Amino acid sequence: MIKKKINLEQGNRLRECLKDKRMSQKELSEKSDYTPQHINNIINGKRNMSQDSAEIFANILEVRKEYLLCRDNFKTLNSATKYVCNQLDNSNDAIIALLNFVGIHIIGSIMECKSGDTFTLTSIPKICVSQKLFNGAVIKICGELQIPKSIKIYTEVNGIKKEIPQENLYNLYKDIINYTRFKCNEFKDKYFLSKE
């Protein structure tokens, strides 16, 4: 029964993507080398979509194969990236609020670039992203493209201000997230999975 529902949803998603692209089943057949009958069977839920066909259809329709296979709900890479970035922003804000609550105040950050230029960033810094992610990244700052070398975050505890390497705060972030996940799973197991 579950497989049949997935087949139907895969068919619905393929139909939707064809409509979005203003492409007929026949055109998809010609571009993909799958028979019109094969595509029609997928669209009508009579046949599941294989990994190979999903990859081919995704390339032609400019969508993600994971979307066509019903593995997630992000049709495009852009929508998936936007969701992940939004989740990271929410996570970052929550951890910074928690740090503020316990007396660790994030004030700002300073980025040293490979060019030797240094920039003070007044917006809330990202502590939820590893410094490794910035390696090789190109960021536009003040109208110029820059390659970050290191990021230090201004932190204040009990009136004492220090620059802390971003990677150290990222490790603290990971520890907090892992411990929170552990405690939440413990809570769910106790109250929602127990057979009381």
mmCIF file of C-alpha atoms in Angstrom:
data_model
loop_
_atom_site.group_PDB
_atom_site.id
_atom_site.type_symbol
_atom_site.label_atom_id
_atom_site.label_comp_id
_atom_site.label_asym_id
_atom_site.label_seq_id
_atom_site.Cartn_x
_atom_site.Cartn_y
_atom_site.Cartn_z
ATOM 1 C CA MET A 1 0.000 0.000 0.000
ATOM 2 C CA ILE A 2 2.813 2.424 0.883
ATOM 3 C CA LYS A 3 4.621 1.637 -2.384
ATOM 4 C CA LYS A 4 1.428 2.378 -4.330
ATOM 5 C CA LYS A 5 1.080 5.771 -2.599
ATOM 6 C CA ILE A 6 4.709 6.597 -3.394
ATOM 7 C CA ASN A 7 4.174 5.590 -7.032
ATOM 8 C CA LEU A 8 1.120 7.866 -7.211
ATOM 9 C CA GLU A 9 3.023 10.770 -5.643
ATOM 10 C CA GLN A 10 5.992 10.244 -7.975
ATOM 11 C CA GLY A 11 3.553 10.343 -10.879
ATOM 12 C CA ASN A 12 1.935 13.519 -9.560
ATOM 13 C CA ARG A 13 5.315 15.171 -9.162
ATOM 14 C CA LEU A 14 6.444 14.182 -12.646
ATOM 15 C CA ARG A 15 3.156 15.502 -14.086
ATOM 16 C CA GLU A 16 3.580 18.758 -12.153
ATOM 17 C CA CYS A 17 7.176 19.229 -13.357
ATOM 18 C CA LEU A 18 6.141 18.567 -16.949
ATOM 19 C CA LYS A 19 3.397 21.182 -16.587
ATOM 20 C CA ASP A 20 5.833 23.689 -15.042
ATOM 21 C CA LYS A 21 8.236 23.145 -17.936
ATOM 22 C CA ARG A 22 5.379 23.255 -20.487
ATOM 23 C CA MET A 23 6.554 19.929 -21.824
ATOM 24 C CA SER A 24 4.440 17.025 -23.027
ATOM 25 C CA GLN A 25 4.973 13.384 -22.118
ATOM 26 C CA LYS A 26 5.899 12.812 -25.740
ATOM 27 C CA GLU A 27 8.625 15.479 -25.611
ATOM 28 C CA LEU A 28 9.996 13.972 -22.381
ATOM 29 C CA SER A 29 9.978 10.587 -24.076
ATOM 30 C CA GLU A 30 11.963 11.914 -27.028
ATOM 31 C CA LYS A 31 14.510 13.657 -24.813
ATOM 32 C CA SER A 32 14.902 10.806 -22.334
ATOM 33 C CA ASP A 33 14.705 7.743 -24.600
ATOM 34 C CA TYR A 34 11.984 6.271 -22.375
ATOM 35 C CA THR A 35 8.856 5.161 -24.190
ATOM 36 C CA PRO A 36 5.709 7.271 -23.883
ATOM 37 C CA GLN A 37 4.012 4.227 -22.306
ATOM 38 C CA HIS A 38 6.733 3.971 -19.654
ATOM 39 C CA ILE A 39 6.333 7.652 -18.752
ATOM 40 C CA ASN A 40 2.544 7.368 -18.782
ATOM 41 C CA ASN A 41 2.715 4.380 -16.410
ATOM 42 C CA ILE A 42 4.844 6.417 -13.986
ATOM 43 C CA ILE A 43 2.498 9.397 -14.173
ATOM 44 C CA ASN A 44 -0.528 7.185 -13.512
ATOM 45 C CA GLY A 45 1.128 5.416 -10.574
ATOM 46 C CA LYS A 46 1.290 2.039 -12.299
ATOM 47 C CA ARG A 47 5.055 1.946 -12.211
ATOM 48 C CA ASN A 48 7.640 3.332 -9.845
ATOM 49 C CA MET A 49 10.357 5.676 -11.002
ATOM 50 C CA SER A 50 13.838 4.145 -10.952
ATOM 51 C CA GLN A 51 16.957 5.992 -9.816
ATOM 52 C CA ASP A 52 18.166 6.155 -13.411
ATOM 53 C CA SER A 53 14.924 7.471 -14.872
ATOM 54 C CA ALA A 54 14.585 10.015 -12.038
ATOM 55 C CA GLU A 55 18.083 11.301 -12.739
ATOM 56 C CA ILE A 56 17.420 11.621 -16.468
ATOM 57 C CA PHE A 57 14.014 13.269 -15.961
ATOM 58 C CA ALA A 58 15.451 15.621 -13.323
ATOM 59 C CA ASN A 59 18.179 16.808 -15.702
ATOM 60 C CA ILE A 60 15.698 17.425 -18.500
ATOM 61 C CA LEU A 61 13.107 19.112 -16.265
ATOM 62 C CA GLU A 62 15.728 21.034 -14.235
ATOM 63 C CA VAL A 63 14.532 19.718 -10.879
ATOM 64 C CA ARG A 64 16.098 17.511 -8.218
ATOM 65 C CA LYS A 65 15.816 13.739 -8.576
ATOM 66 C CA GLU A 66 15.190 13.505 -4.802
ATOM 67 C CA TYR A 67 12.035 15.538 -5.364
ATOM 68 C CA LEU A 68 10.834 13.259 -8.155
ATOM 69 C CA LEU A 69 11.544 10.193 -6.004
ATOM 70 C CA CYS A 70 9.601 11.723 -3.061
ATOM 71 C CA ARG A 71 12.651 11.727 -0.796
ATOM 72 C CA ASP A 72 12.093 15.378 0.104
ATOM 73 C CA ASN A 73 9.932 18.312 -0.915
ATOM 74 C CA PHE A 74 12.546 20.548 -2.520
ATOM 75 C CA LYS A 75 11.932 20.761 -6.225
ATOM 76 C CA THR A 76 15.070 22.726 -7.051
ATOM 77 C CA LEU A 77 18.545 23.026 -5.604
ATOM 78 C CA ASN A 78 17.766 26.674 -4.914
ATOM 79 C CA SER A 79 14.733 25.798 -2.760
ATOM 80 C CA ALA A 80 16.722 23.154 -0.854
ATOM 81 C CA THR A 81 19.595 25.584 -0.277
ATOM 82 C CA LYS A 82 17.210 28.313 0.855
ATOM 83 C CA TYR A 83 15.595 25.922 3.359
ATOM 84 C CA VAL A 84 18.957 24.786 4.766
ATOM 85 C CA CYS A 85 20.171 28.388 5.059
ATOM 86 C CA ASN A 86 16.935 29.359 6.810
ATOM 87 C CA GLN A 87 17.318 26.450 9.247
ATOM 88 C CA LEU A 88 20.935 27.443 9.917
ATOM 89 C CA ASP A 89 19.878 31.056 10.524
ATOM 90 C CA ASN A 90 17.200 29.915 12.984
ATOM 91 C CA SER A 91 19.648 27.593 14.707
ATOM 92 C CA ASN A 92 22.314 30.298 14.831
ATOM 93 C CA ASP A 93 19.868 32.816 16.351
ATOM 94 C CA ALA A 94 18.669 30.289 18.943
ATOM 95 C CA ILE A 95 22.198 29.380 20.048
ATOM 96 C CA ILE A 96 23.259 33.040 20.232
ATOM 97 C CA ALA A 97 20.160 33.764 22.367
ATOM 98 C CA LEU A 98 21.077 30.823 24.612
ATOM 99 C CA LEU A 99 24.686 32.036 24.908
ATOM 100 C CA ASN A 100 23.404 35.521 25.811
ATOM 101 C CA PHE A 101 21.157 33.934 28.432
ATOM 102 C CA VAL A 102 24.147 32.272 30.131
ATOM 103 C CA GLY A 103 26.279 35.428 29.938
ATOM 104 C CA ILE A 104 28.303 34.873 26.763
ATOM 105 C CA HIS A 105 27.579 37.845 24.531
ATOM 106 C CA ILE A 106 28.405 37.810 20.830
ATOM 107 C CA ILE A 107 29.172 41.386 19.810
ATOM 108 C CA GLY A 108 30.423 41.191 16.234
ATOM 109 C CA SER A 109 33.142 39.631 14.145
ATOM 110 C CA ILE A 110 36.251 40.440 12.196
ATOM 111 C CA MET A 111 37.232 38.733 8.973
ATOM 112 C CA GLU A 112 40.785 38.648 7.713
ATOM 113 C CA CYS A 113 41.016 38.013 3.985
ATOM 114 C CA LYS A 114 43.779 36.417 1.953
ATOM 115 C CA SER A 115 44.378 39.831 0.366
ATOM 116 C CA GLY A 116 45.473 41.074 3.801
ATOM 117 C CA ASP A 117 42.381 43.267 4.165
ATOM 118 C CA THR A 118 40.481 43.083 7.435
ATOM 119 C CA PHE A 119 36.763 43.764 7.740
ATOM 120 C CA THR A 120 34.712 44.336 10.853
ATOM 121 C CA LEU A 121 31.287 42.797 10.474
ATOM 122 C CA THR A 122 28.584 44.313 12.641
ATOM 123 C CA SER A 123 25.825 41.830 11.790
ATOM 124 C CA ILE A 124 25.296 38.762 13.944
ATOM 125 C CA PRO A 125 28.053 36.345 12.944
ATOM 126 C CA LYS A 126 27.423 32.772 11.878
ATOM 127 C CA ILE A 127 28.724 30.430 14.533
ATOM 128 C CA CYS A 128 26.717 27.492 13.139
ATOM 129 C CA VAL A 129 29.007 27.069 10.129
ATOM 130 C CA SER A 130 32.467 25.527 10.215
ATOM 131 C CA GLN A 131 35.389 27.719 9.165
ATOM 132 C CA LYS A 132 36.181 24.963 6.641
ATOM 133 C CA LEU A 133 33.079 25.979 4.711
ATOM 134 C CA PHE A 134 34.660 29.377 4.071
ATOM 135 C CA ASN A 135 37.873 27.872 2.649
ATOM 136 C CA GLY A 136 37.999 28.848 -0.993
ATOM 137 C CA ALA A 137 34.745 30.806 -0.741
ATOM 138 C CA VAL A 138 34.522 34.169 -2.445
ATOM 139 C CA ILE A 139 32.521 36.833 -0.612
ATOM 140 C CA LYS A 140 31.587 40.271 -1.884
ATOM 141 C CA ILE A 141 32.436 42.876 0.756
ATOM 142 C CA CYS A 142 32.167 46.606 0.113
ATOM 143 C CA GLY A 143 31.805 45.908 -3.602
ATOM 144 C CA GLU A 144 34.983 43.815 -3.822
ATOM 145 C CA LEU A 145 35.379 40.049 -4.044
ATOM 146 C CA GLN A 146 37.353 38.710 -1.091
ATOM 147 C CA ILE A 147 38.553 35.265 -0.019
ATOM 148 C CA PRO A 148 38.277 34.809 3.762
ATOM 149 C CA LYS A 149 41.377 33.609 5.593
ATOM 150 C CA SER A 150 40.100 33.620 9.156
ATOM 151 C CA ILE A 151 37.130 34.840 11.140
ATOM 152 C CA LYS A 152 37.302 35.895 14.763
ATOM 153 C CA ILE A 153 34.215 36.692 16.755
ATOM 154 C CA TYR A 154 34.075 39.419 19.392
ATOM 155 C CA THR A 155 32.760 37.867 22.562
ATOM 156 C CA GLU A 156 32.139 39.408 25.966
ATOM 157 C CA VAL A 157 31.877 37.600 29.288
ATOM 158 C CA ASN A 158 31.616 39.528 32.579
ATOM 159 C CA GLY A 159 32.709 42.756 30.899
ATOM 160 C CA ILE A 160 35.835 41.178 29.385
ATOM 161 C CA LYS A 161 35.975 41.328 25.575
ATOM 162 C CA LYS A 162 37.980 38.832 23.537
ATOM 163 C CA GLU A 163 38.347 37.752 19.952
ATOM 164 C CA ILE A 164 37.585 34.041 19.705
ATOM 165 C CA PRO A 165 38.368 32.029 16.545
ATOM 166 C CA GLN A 166 35.081 31.244 14.822
ATOM 167 C CA GLU A 167 35.940 27.531 14.704
ATOM 168 C CA ASN A 168 36.047 27.420 18.534
ATOM 169 C CA LEU A 169 32.534 28.866 18.752
ATOM 170 C CA TYR A 170 31.412 26.466 16.023
ATOM 171 C CA ASN A 171 32.651 23.544 18.171
ATOM 172 C CA LEU A 172 30.700 24.956 21.149
ATOM 173 C CA TYR A 173 27.654 25.250 18.872
ATOM 174 C CA LYS A 174 28.010 21.581 17.810
ATOM 175 C CA ASP A 175 28.328 20.454 21.439
ATOM 176 C CA ILE A 176 25.185 22.377 22.427
ATOM 177 C CA ILE A 177 23.225 20.985 19.463
ATOM 178 C CA ASN A 178 24.391 17.401 20.119
ATOM 179 C CA TYR A 179 23.550 17.596 23.831
ATOM 180 C CA THR A 180 20.163 19.184 23.086
ATOM 181 C CA ARG A 181 19.401 16.462 20.539
ATOM 182 C CA PHE A 182 20.406 13.788 23.067
ATOM 183 C CA LYS A 183 18.177 15.251 25.816
ATOM 184 C CA CYS A 184 15.224 15.730 23.435
ATOM 185 C CA ASN A 185 15.500 12.135 22.210
ATOM 186 C CA GLU A 186 15.671 10.970 25.820
ATOM 187 C CA PHE A 187 12.498 12.986 26.534
ATOM 188 C CA LYS A 188 10.676 11.618 23.460
ATOM 189 C CA ASP A 189 11.674 8.049 24.322
ATOM 190 C CA LYS A 190 10.428 8.428 27.883
ATOM 191 C CA TYR A 191 7.089 10.090 27.184
ATOM 192 C CA PHE A 192 6.161 9.194 23.646
ATOM 193 C CA LEU A 193 7.701 5.788 22.930
ATOM 194 C CA SER A 194 7.302 4.084 26.290
ATOM 195 C CA LYS A 195 4.500 1.544 26.662
ATOM 196 C CA GLU A 196 2.955 2.873 29.850
#
